[in-house]
Amino acid sequence: QFDMQEKKMIHENIFQSPLSTHSFVNKYVAELKVMKPTQGAKAKVQTQRPRWLPPPAGCMKVNVDVAISKNLRRASVAAIARDQNVSFLGASGVVLEGITEPEIAVVIAYREGLALASDLMLTSFLLASNCANAIRSMAGTGMGPYGQVLKEIKEEARDFVFVDFVHENRNSNVDAHALARSLISFDTG
């Protein structure tokens, strides 16, 4: 039985359904494939092309990243899952009000990455971001400003056969960052 808030979310379209997020991501990826750089920029793009790093055999990878808008006082978090052959498995994103600290947003992105992995029924995967401090926090025992979220993430990670939180350079995390940036202007949710 739905309460009034759930009815309002459904009937007034306050949130985006997972299907609409999935459709948006598919359209975005298709647009990326169609876009071609101009002649002068082509050589530059080829020399600085980002390199996605595949996970080890038998493992999937979920890249997470964030975008922050201090003017809007919001953050968007995104997660993109791929297999070792770079095949797209799925993506998700969330827009959050009142979050302006990048490290806190990254930790929330980890939670979104775990939720995506669960939705895709992944059992063994790497969860990668370019925030070294957040990765160190995952390995530590301190509570810090986002300690409760870390505690929740560590508990959720136990539901999987294998999860490893890894740091990667931003150049290896381009798709998740682009998705997070494109979501920042969406409504919260």
PDB file of C-alpha atoms in Angstrom:
ATOM      1  CA  GLN A   1       0.000   0.000   0.000  1.00  0.00           C
ATOM      2  CA  PHE A   2       1.404   3.380  -1.058  1.00  0.00           C
ATOM      3  CA  ASP A   3       1.548   6.277   1.324  1.00  0.00           C
ATOM      4  CA  MET A   4       0.902   9.866   0.115  1.00  0.00           C
ATOM      5  CA  GLN A   5       4.592  10.616  -0.511  1.00  0.00           C
ATOM      6  CA  GLU A   6       5.020   7.554  -2.742  1.00  0.00           C
ATOM      7  CA  LYS A   7       1.857   8.465  -4.686  1.00  0.00           C
ATOM      8  CA  LYS A   8       3.165  12.003  -5.120  1.00  0.00           C
ATOM      9  CA  MET A   9       6.521  10.708  -6.397  1.00  0.00           C
ATOM     10  CA  ILE A  10       4.809   8.474  -8.958  1.00  0.00           C
ATOM     11  CA  HIS A  11       1.989  10.763 -10.128  1.00  0.00           C
ATOM     12  CA  GLU A  12       3.870  14.058 -10.094  1.00  0.00           C
ATOM     13  CA  ASN A  13       7.032  12.532 -11.601  1.00  0.00           C
ATOM     14  CA  ILE A  14       9.282  13.886  -8.834  1.00  0.00           C
ATOM     15  CA  PHE A  15      11.822  11.104  -9.252  1.00  0.00           C
ATOM     16  CA  GLN A  16      13.211   9.282 -12.246  1.00  0.00           C
ATOM     17  CA  SER A  17      12.587   5.607 -12.568  1.00  0.00           C
ATOM     18  CA  PRO A  18      15.478   3.193 -13.116  1.00  0.00           C
ATOM     19  CA  LEU A  19      14.125   2.607 -16.633  1.00  0.00           C
ATOM     20  CA  SER A  20      14.310   6.311 -17.514  1.00  0.00           C
ATOM     21  CA  THR A  21      17.851   6.505 -16.109  1.00  0.00           C
ATOM     22  CA  HIS A  22      18.817   3.415 -18.128  1.00  0.00           C
ATOM     23  CA  SER A  23      17.279   4.928 -21.287  1.00  0.00           C
ATOM     24  CA  PHE A  24      19.128   8.190 -20.690  1.00  0.00           C
ATOM     25  CA  VAL A  25      22.448   6.358 -20.300  1.00  0.00           C
ATOM     26  CA  ASN A  26      21.898   4.298 -23.455  1.00  0.00           C
ATOM     27  CA  LYS A  27      21.064   7.445 -25.422  1.00  0.00           C
ATOM     28  CA  TYR A  28      24.095   9.231 -23.971  1.00  0.00           C
ATOM     29  CA  VAL A  29      26.450   6.367 -24.881  1.00  0.00           C
ATOM     30  CA  ALA A  30      24.992   6.256 -28.412  1.00  0.00           C
ATOM     31  CA  GLU A  31      25.563  10.003 -28.783  1.00  0.00           C
ATOM     32  CA  LEU A  32      29.169   9.596 -27.664  1.00  0.00           C
ATOM     33  CA  LYS A  33      29.720   7.024 -30.397  1.00  0.00           C
ATOM     34  CA  VAL A  34      28.246   9.350 -33.052  1.00  0.00           C
ATOM     35  CA  MET A  35      30.215  12.456 -32.068  1.00  0.00           C
ATOM     36  CA  LYS A  36      33.395  13.002 -34.046  1.00  0.00           C
ATOM     37  CA  PRO A  37      36.053  15.581 -33.195  1.00  0.00           C
ATOM     38  CA  THR A  38      36.920  18.337 -35.648  1.00  0.00           C
ATOM     39  CA  GLN A  39      39.967  17.877 -37.864  1.00  0.00           C
ATOM     40  CA  GLY A  40      42.297  19.988 -35.660  1.00  0.00           C
ATOM     41  CA  ALA A  41      41.137  18.353 -32.430  1.00  0.00           C
ATOM     42  CA  LYS A  42      41.335  14.827 -33.824  1.00  0.00           C
ATOM     43  CA  ALA A  43      45.100  14.457 -33.421  1.00  0.00           C
ATOM     44  CA  LYS A  44      44.957  15.877 -29.905  1.00  0.00           C
ATOM     45  CA  VAL A  45      42.180  13.481 -28.882  1.00  0.00           C
ATOM     46  CA  GLN A  46      44.103  10.492 -30.216  1.00  0.00           C
ATOM     47  CA  THR A  47      47.238  11.350 -28.219  1.00  0.00           C
ATOM     48  CA  GLN A  48      45.313  11.992 -24.985  1.00  0.00           C
ATOM     49  CA  ARG A  49      42.701   9.272 -25.329  1.00  0.00           C
ATOM     50  CA  PRO A  50      41.509   7.985 -21.943  1.00  0.00           C
ATOM     51  CA  ARG A  51      42.215   4.366 -21.211  1.00  0.00           C
ATOM     52  CA  TRP A  52      39.674   2.283 -19.338  1.00  0.00           C
ATOM     53  CA  LEU A  53      41.419  -0.372 -17.282  1.00  0.00           C
ATOM     54  CA  PRO A  54      39.799  -3.811 -17.463  1.00  0.00           C
ATOM     55  CA  PRO A  55      39.279  -5.886 -14.318  1.00  0.00           C
ATOM     56  CA  PRO A  56      40.979  -9.256 -13.805  1.00  0.00           C
ATOM     57  CA  ALA A  57      39.482 -12.339 -15.464  1.00  0.00           C
ATOM     58  CA  GLY A  58      36.206 -13.453 -13.899  1.00  0.00           C
ATOM     59  CA  CYS A  59      35.579 -10.016 -12.408  1.00  0.00           C
ATOM     60  CA  MET A  60      33.421  -7.072 -13.462  1.00  0.00           C
ATOM     61  CA  LYS A  61      34.152  -3.420 -12.775  1.00  0.00           C
ATOM     62  CA  VAL A  62      31.935  -0.601 -11.545  1.00  0.00           C
ATOM     63  CA  ASN A  63      33.381   2.879 -12.020  1.00  0.00           C
ATOM     64  CA  VAL A  64      31.885   5.644  -9.885  1.00  0.00           C
ATOM     65  CA  ASP A  65      32.306   9.396  -9.983  1.00  0.00           C
ATOM     66  CA  VAL A  66      30.613  12.590  -8.907  1.00  0.00           C
ATOM     67  CA  ALA A  67      29.888  16.104 -10.057  1.00  0.00           C
ATOM     68  CA  ILE A  68      29.375  18.984  -7.640  1.00  0.00           C
ATOM     69  CA  SER A  69      27.494  22.232  -8.203  1.00  0.00           C
ATOM     70  CA  LYS A  70      28.178  24.538  -5.288  1.00  0.00           C
ATOM     71  CA  ASN A  71      25.889  27.193  -6.814  1.00  0.00           C
ATOM     72  CA  LEU A  72      22.963  24.764  -6.875  1.00  0.00           C
ATOM     73  CA  ARG A  73      24.140  23.130  -3.610  1.00  0.00           C
ATOM     74  CA  ARG A  74      23.840  19.671  -5.075  1.00  0.00           C
ATOM     75  CA  ALA A  75      25.860  16.722  -6.236  1.00  0.00           C
ATOM     76  CA  SER A  76      25.244  13.994  -8.733  1.00  0.00           C
ATOM     77  CA  VAL A  77      26.751  10.537  -8.411  1.00  0.00           C
ATOM     78  CA  ALA A  78      27.066   8.001 -11.205  1.00  0.00           C
ATOM     79  CA  ALA A  79      28.059   4.364 -11.539  1.00  0.00           C
ATOM     80  CA  ILE A  80      28.826   2.460 -14.744  1.00  0.00           C
ATOM     81  CA  ALA A  81      29.397  -1.295 -14.874  1.00  0.00           C
ATOM     82  CA  ARG A  82      31.419  -3.084 -17.551  1.00  0.00           C
ATOM     83  CA  ASP A  83      32.888  -6.530 -17.957  1.00  0.00           C
ATOM     84  CA  GLN A  84      36.519  -7.360 -18.783  1.00  0.00           C
ATOM     85  CA  ASN A  85      35.755  -6.990 -22.515  1.00  0.00           C
ATOM     86  CA  VAL A  86      34.545  -3.382 -21.959  1.00  0.00           C
ATOM     87  CA  SER A  87      30.947  -4.444 -22.653  1.00  0.00           C
ATOM     88  CA  PHE A  88      28.433  -2.118 -21.020  1.00  0.00           C
ATOM     89  CA  LEU A  89      26.408  -3.900 -18.324  1.00  0.00           C
ATOM     90  CA  GLY A  90      24.436  -1.027 -16.821  1.00  0.00           C
ATOM     91  CA  ALA A  91      24.562   2.392 -15.210  1.00  0.00           C
ATOM     92  CA  SER A  92      22.780   4.444 -12.601  1.00  0.00           C
ATOM     93  CA  GLY A  93      22.893   7.912 -11.186  1.00  0.00           C
ATOM     94  CA  VAL A  94      21.402   9.994  -8.397  1.00  0.00           C
ATOM     95  CA  VAL A  95      21.142  13.738  -7.801  1.00  0.00           C
ATOM     96  CA  LEU A  96      21.473  14.796  -4.137  1.00  0.00           C
ATOM     97  CA  GLU A  97      20.522  18.134  -2.571  1.00  0.00           C
ATOM     98  CA  GLY A  98      22.777  19.810  -0.020  1.00  0.00           C
ATOM     99  CA  ILE A  99      25.937  17.811  -0.769  1.00  0.00           C
ATOM    100  CA  THR A 100      28.874  20.042  -1.750  1.00  0.00           C
ATOM    101  CA  GLU A 101      31.840  18.092  -0.357  1.00  0.00           C
ATOM    102  CA  PRO A 102      33.373  15.913  -3.096  1.00  0.00           C
ATOM    103  CA  GLU A 103      34.697  13.225  -0.747  1.00  0.00           C
ATOM    104  CA  ILE A 104      31.299  12.741   0.884  1.00  0.00           C
ATOM    105  CA  ALA A 105      29.706  12.526  -2.575  1.00  0.00           C
ATOM    106  CA  VAL A 106      32.244   9.870  -3.640  1.00  0.00           C
ATOM    107  CA  VAL A 107      31.403   7.742  -0.616  1.00  0.00           C
ATOM    108  CA  ILE A 108      27.719   8.027  -1.546  1.00  0.00           C
ATOM    109  CA  ALA A 109      28.723   7.057  -5.108  1.00  0.00           C
ATOM    110  CA  TYR A 110      30.238   3.840  -3.676  1.00  0.00           C
ATOM    111  CA  ARG A 111      26.849   3.049  -2.210  1.00  0.00           C
ATOM    112  CA  GLU A 112      25.264   3.716  -5.616  1.00  0.00           C
ATOM    113  CA  GLY A 113      27.879   1.439  -7.223  1.00  0.00           C
ATOM    114  CA  LEU A 114      27.010  -1.365  -4.813  1.00  0.00           C
ATOM    115  CA  ALA A 115      23.306  -0.872  -5.548  1.00  0.00           C
ATOM    116  CA  LEU A 116      24.011  -1.091  -9.296  1.00  0.00           C
ATOM    117  CA  ALA A 117      26.088  -4.255  -8.782  1.00  0.00           C
ATOM    118  CA  SER A 118      23.243  -5.757  -6.784  1.00  0.00           C
ATOM    119  CA  ASP A 119      20.680  -4.809  -9.459  1.00  0.00           C
ATOM    120  CA  LEU A 120      22.885  -6.421 -12.122  1.00  0.00           C
ATOM    121  CA  MET A 121      23.425  -9.480  -9.893  1.00  0.00           C
ATOM    122  CA  LEU A 122      27.204  -9.132 -10.009  1.00  0.00           C
ATOM    123  CA  THR A 123      29.057 -11.323  -7.540  1.00  0.00           C
ATOM    124  CA  SER A 124      32.728 -10.374  -8.024  1.00  0.00           C
ATOM    125  CA  PHE A 125      33.760  -6.891  -9.038  1.00  0.00           C
ATOM    126  CA  LEU A 126      36.074  -3.952  -8.535  1.00  0.00           C
ATOM    127  CA  LEU A 127      34.530  -0.678  -7.446  1.00  0.00           C
ATOM    128  CA  ALA A 128      36.790   2.064  -8.829  1.00  0.00           C
ATOM    129  CA  SER A 129      36.994   5.812  -8.270  1.00  0.00           C
ATOM    130  CA  ASN A 130      39.603   8.510  -8.616  1.00  0.00           C
ATOM    131  CA  CYS A 131      39.309   9.687  -4.987  1.00  0.00           C
ATOM    132  CA  ALA A 132      42.310   8.262  -3.141  1.00  0.00           C
ATOM    133  CA  ASN A 133      41.167   9.666   0.242  1.00  0.00           C
ATOM    134  CA  ALA A 134      37.838   7.878   0.049  1.00  0.00           C
ATOM    135  CA  ILE A 135      39.582   4.622  -0.896  1.00  0.00           C
ATOM    136  CA  ARG A 136      41.873   5.003   2.137  1.00  0.00           C
ATOM    137  CA  SER A 137      38.822   5.663   4.303  1.00  0.00           C
ATOM    138  CA  MET A 138      37.274   2.397   3.096  1.00  0.00           C
ATOM    139  CA  ALA A 139      40.353   0.530   4.308  1.00  0.00           C
ATOM    140  CA  GLY A 140      40.446   2.344   7.660  1.00  0.00           C
ATOM    141  CA  THR A 141      38.370   2.061  10.798  1.00  0.00           C
ATOM    142  CA  GLY A 142      37.789   5.768  11.549  1.00  0.00           C
ATOM    143  CA  MET A 143      34.310   7.216  11.536  1.00  0.00           C
ATOM    144  CA  GLY A 144      35.018  10.744  10.172  1.00  0.00           C
ATOM    145  CA  PRO A 145      32.291  12.924   8.653  1.00  0.00           C
ATOM    146  CA  TYR A 146      30.884  10.057   6.590  1.00  0.00           C
ATOM    147  CA  GLY A 147      31.686   7.136   8.873  1.00  0.00           C
ATOM    148  CA  GLN A 148      28.115   5.869   9.083  1.00  0.00           C
ATOM    149  CA  VAL A 149      27.895   5.659   5.290  1.00  0.00           C
ATOM    150  CA  LEU A 150      31.230   3.781   5.215  1.00  0.00           C
ATOM    151  CA  LYS A 151      29.913   1.366   7.813  1.00  0.00           C
ATOM    152  CA  GLU A 152      26.794   0.754   5.707  1.00  0.00           C
ATOM    153  CA  ILE A 153      28.900   0.214   2.560  1.00  0.00           C
ATOM    154  CA  LYS A 154      31.168  -2.294   4.315  1.00  0.00           C
ATOM    155  CA  GLU A 155      28.102  -4.210   5.517  1.00  0.00           C
ATOM    156  CA  GLU A 156      26.553  -4.218   2.023  1.00  0.00           C
ATOM    157  CA  ALA A 157      29.856  -5.355   0.474  1.00  0.00           C
ATOM    158  CA  ARG A 158      29.638  -8.558   2.535  1.00  0.00           C
ATOM    159  CA  ASP A 159      26.642  -9.608   0.413  1.00  0.00           C
ATOM    160  CA  PHE A 160      28.964 -10.144  -2.565  1.00  0.00           C
ATOM    161  CA  VAL A 161      31.524 -12.895  -3.154  1.00  0.00           C
ATOM    162  CA  PHE A 162      34.305 -10.372  -3.850  1.00  0.00           C
ATOM    163  CA  VAL A 163      34.411  -6.564  -3.846  1.00  0.00           C
ATOM    164  CA  ASP A 164      37.610  -4.543  -4.007  1.00  0.00           C
ATOM    165  CA  PHE A 165      37.612  -0.750  -3.719  1.00  0.00           C
ATOM    166  CA  VAL A 166      40.358   0.563  -5.998  1.00  0.00           C
ATOM    167  CA  HIS A 167      41.794   3.940  -6.929  1.00  0.00           C
ATOM    168  CA  GLU A 168      42.237   4.798 -10.593  1.00  0.00           C
ATOM    169  CA  ASN A 169      43.364   7.916 -12.398  1.00  0.00           C
ATOM    170  CA  ARG A 170      40.617  10.211 -13.705  1.00  0.00           C
ATOM    171  CA  ASN A 171      41.681   9.291 -17.264  1.00  0.00           C
ATOM    172  CA  SER A 172      40.435   5.762 -16.577  1.00  0.00           C
ATOM    173  CA  ASN A 173      37.108   7.004 -15.238  1.00  0.00           C
ATOM    174  CA  VAL A 174      35.879   9.274 -18.037  1.00  0.00           C
ATOM    175  CA  ASP A 175      32.476   7.673 -18.658  1.00  0.00           C
ATOM    176  CA  ALA A 176      31.325   7.756 -15.032  1.00  0.00           C
ATOM    177  CA  HIS A 177      32.486  11.361 -14.717  1.00  0.00           C
ATOM    178  CA  ALA A 178      30.698  12.396 -17.927  1.00  0.00           C
ATOM    179  CA  LEU A 179      27.495  10.738 -16.738  1.00  0.00           C
ATOM    180  CA  ALA A 180      27.704  12.429 -13.334  1.00  0.00           C
ATOM    181  CA  ARG A 181      28.262  15.824 -14.986  1.00  0.00           C
ATOM    182  CA  SER A 182      25.296  15.334 -17.320  1.00  0.00           C
ATOM    183  CA  LEU A 183      23.003  14.483 -14.380  1.00  0.00           C
ATOM    184  CA  ILE A 184      23.797  17.553 -12.233  1.00  0.00           C
ATOM    185  CA  SER A 185      21.002  19.638 -13.777  1.00  0.00           C
ATOM    186  CA  PHE A 186      18.372  16.913 -13.284  1.00  0.00           C
ATOM    187  CA  ASP A 187      15.861  17.026 -10.449  1.00  0.00           C
ATOM    188  CA  THR A 188      16.809  15.464  -7.132  1.00  0.00           C
ATOM    189  CA  GLY A 189      16.451  11.723  -7.042  1.00  0.00           C
TER     190      GLY A 189
END
